CSV table of C-alpha atoms in Angstrom, one decimal:
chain,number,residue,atom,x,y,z
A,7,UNK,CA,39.0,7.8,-38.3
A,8,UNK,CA,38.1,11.6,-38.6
A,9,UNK,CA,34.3,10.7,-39.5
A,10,UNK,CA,34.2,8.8,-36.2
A,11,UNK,CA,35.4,10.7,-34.1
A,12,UNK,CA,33.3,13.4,-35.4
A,13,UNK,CA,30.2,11.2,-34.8
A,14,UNK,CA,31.5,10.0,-31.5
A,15,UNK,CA,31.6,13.6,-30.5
A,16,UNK,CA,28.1,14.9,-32.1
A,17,UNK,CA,26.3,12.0,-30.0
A,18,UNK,CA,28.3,13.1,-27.1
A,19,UNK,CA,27.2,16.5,-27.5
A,20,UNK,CA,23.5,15.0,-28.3
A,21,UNK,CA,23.2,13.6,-25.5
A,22,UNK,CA,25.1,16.1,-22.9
A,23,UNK,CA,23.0,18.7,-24.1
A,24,UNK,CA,19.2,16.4,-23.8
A,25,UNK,CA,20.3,15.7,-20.5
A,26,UNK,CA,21.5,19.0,-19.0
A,27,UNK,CA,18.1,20.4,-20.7
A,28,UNK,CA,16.0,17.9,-18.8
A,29,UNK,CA,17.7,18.0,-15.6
A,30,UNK,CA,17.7,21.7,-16.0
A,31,UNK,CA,13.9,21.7,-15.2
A,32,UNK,CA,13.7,19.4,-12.9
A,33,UNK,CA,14.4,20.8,-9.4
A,34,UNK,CA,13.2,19.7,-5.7
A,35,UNK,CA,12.6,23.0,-3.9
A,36,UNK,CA,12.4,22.6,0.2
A,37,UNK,CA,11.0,25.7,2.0
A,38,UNK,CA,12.3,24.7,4.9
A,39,UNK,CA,16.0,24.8,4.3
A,40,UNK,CA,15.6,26.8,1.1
A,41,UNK,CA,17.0,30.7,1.6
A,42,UNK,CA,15.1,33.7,-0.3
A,43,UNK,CA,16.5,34.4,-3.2
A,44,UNK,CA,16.8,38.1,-2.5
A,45,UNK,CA,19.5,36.8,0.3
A,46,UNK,CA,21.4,34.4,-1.8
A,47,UNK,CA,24.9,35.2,-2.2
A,48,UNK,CA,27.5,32.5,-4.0
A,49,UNK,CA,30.2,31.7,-2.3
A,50,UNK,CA,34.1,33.7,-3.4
A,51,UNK,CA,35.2,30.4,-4.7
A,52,UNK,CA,32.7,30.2,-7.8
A,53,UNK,CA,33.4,34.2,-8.6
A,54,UNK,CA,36.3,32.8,-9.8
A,55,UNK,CA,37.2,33.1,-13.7
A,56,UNK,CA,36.7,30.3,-15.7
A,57,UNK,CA,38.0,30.1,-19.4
A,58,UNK,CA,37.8,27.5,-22.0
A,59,UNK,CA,41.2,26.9,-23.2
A,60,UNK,CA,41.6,27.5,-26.9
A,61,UNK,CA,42.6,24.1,-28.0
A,62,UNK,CA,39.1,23.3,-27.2
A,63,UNK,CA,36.5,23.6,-30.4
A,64,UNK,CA,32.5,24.5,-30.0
A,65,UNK,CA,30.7,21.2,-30.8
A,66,UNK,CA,26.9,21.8,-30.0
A,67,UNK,CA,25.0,24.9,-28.1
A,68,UNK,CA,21.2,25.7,-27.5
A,69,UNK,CA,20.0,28.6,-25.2
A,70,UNK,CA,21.4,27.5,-21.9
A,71,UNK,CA,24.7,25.5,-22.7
A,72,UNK,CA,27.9,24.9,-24.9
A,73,UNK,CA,29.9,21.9,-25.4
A,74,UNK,CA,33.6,22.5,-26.3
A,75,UNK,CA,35.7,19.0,-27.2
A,76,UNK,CA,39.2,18.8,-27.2
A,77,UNK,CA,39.5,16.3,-30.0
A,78,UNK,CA,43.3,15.2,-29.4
A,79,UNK,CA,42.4,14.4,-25.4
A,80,UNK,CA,39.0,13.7,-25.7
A,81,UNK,CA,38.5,16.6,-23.1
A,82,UNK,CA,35.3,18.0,-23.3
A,83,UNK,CA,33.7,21.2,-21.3
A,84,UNK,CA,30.1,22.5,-20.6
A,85,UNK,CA,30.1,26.0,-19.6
A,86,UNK,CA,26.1,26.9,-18.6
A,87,UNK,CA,25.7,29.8,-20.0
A,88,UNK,CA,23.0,31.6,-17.4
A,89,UNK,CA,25.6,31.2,-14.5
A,90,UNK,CA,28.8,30.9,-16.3
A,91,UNK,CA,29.7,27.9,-14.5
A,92,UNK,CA,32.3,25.3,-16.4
A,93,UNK,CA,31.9,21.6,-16.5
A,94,UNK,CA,35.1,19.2,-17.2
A,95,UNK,CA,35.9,15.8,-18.2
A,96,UNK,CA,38.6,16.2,-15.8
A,97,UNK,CA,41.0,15.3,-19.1
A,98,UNK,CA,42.1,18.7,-19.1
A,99,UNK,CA,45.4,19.9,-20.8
A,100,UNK,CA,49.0,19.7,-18.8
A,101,UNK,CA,50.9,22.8,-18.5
């Protein structure tokens, strides 16, 4: 049961981590409704902190994102690592 849960989790992070890396590069840019960059300011709400609880284990990584996998829930997490920004299976631990 271990060894497939392990390989569940390996193709999961496989495939997160092809995907997020293709749709990474692939971006539509309007000029028209498109602010400079100079003037781009995020909103308070995403200056928020965002942790990855320690129940959760690194599974997979490359330059521009981690995937953390609670293996009791089947969590899992994606934190991009140029903006910081966490991604969640929404199977997140109750307090």
């Amino acid at each position: 049961m271990a060894k497939l849960v392990r390989l569940f989790f390996s193709l999961l992070a496989f495939g997160l981590l092809v995907a997020l890396a293709a749709a990474g590069g692939a971006t539509a840019v309007s000029p028209q409704t498109t602010a400079p960059a100079s003037t781009f300011k995020p909103a308070a709400a995403s200056q928020r902190s965002q942790t990855v609880p320690d129940s959760f284990e690194l599974m997979a990584e490359n330059a521009n994102f981690q995937l953390f996998a609670n293996q009791a829930s089947l969590a899992f997490k994606v934190v991009d690592r140029r903006s910081g920004y966490i991604w969640h299976s929404n199977l997140d631990e109750k307090g």
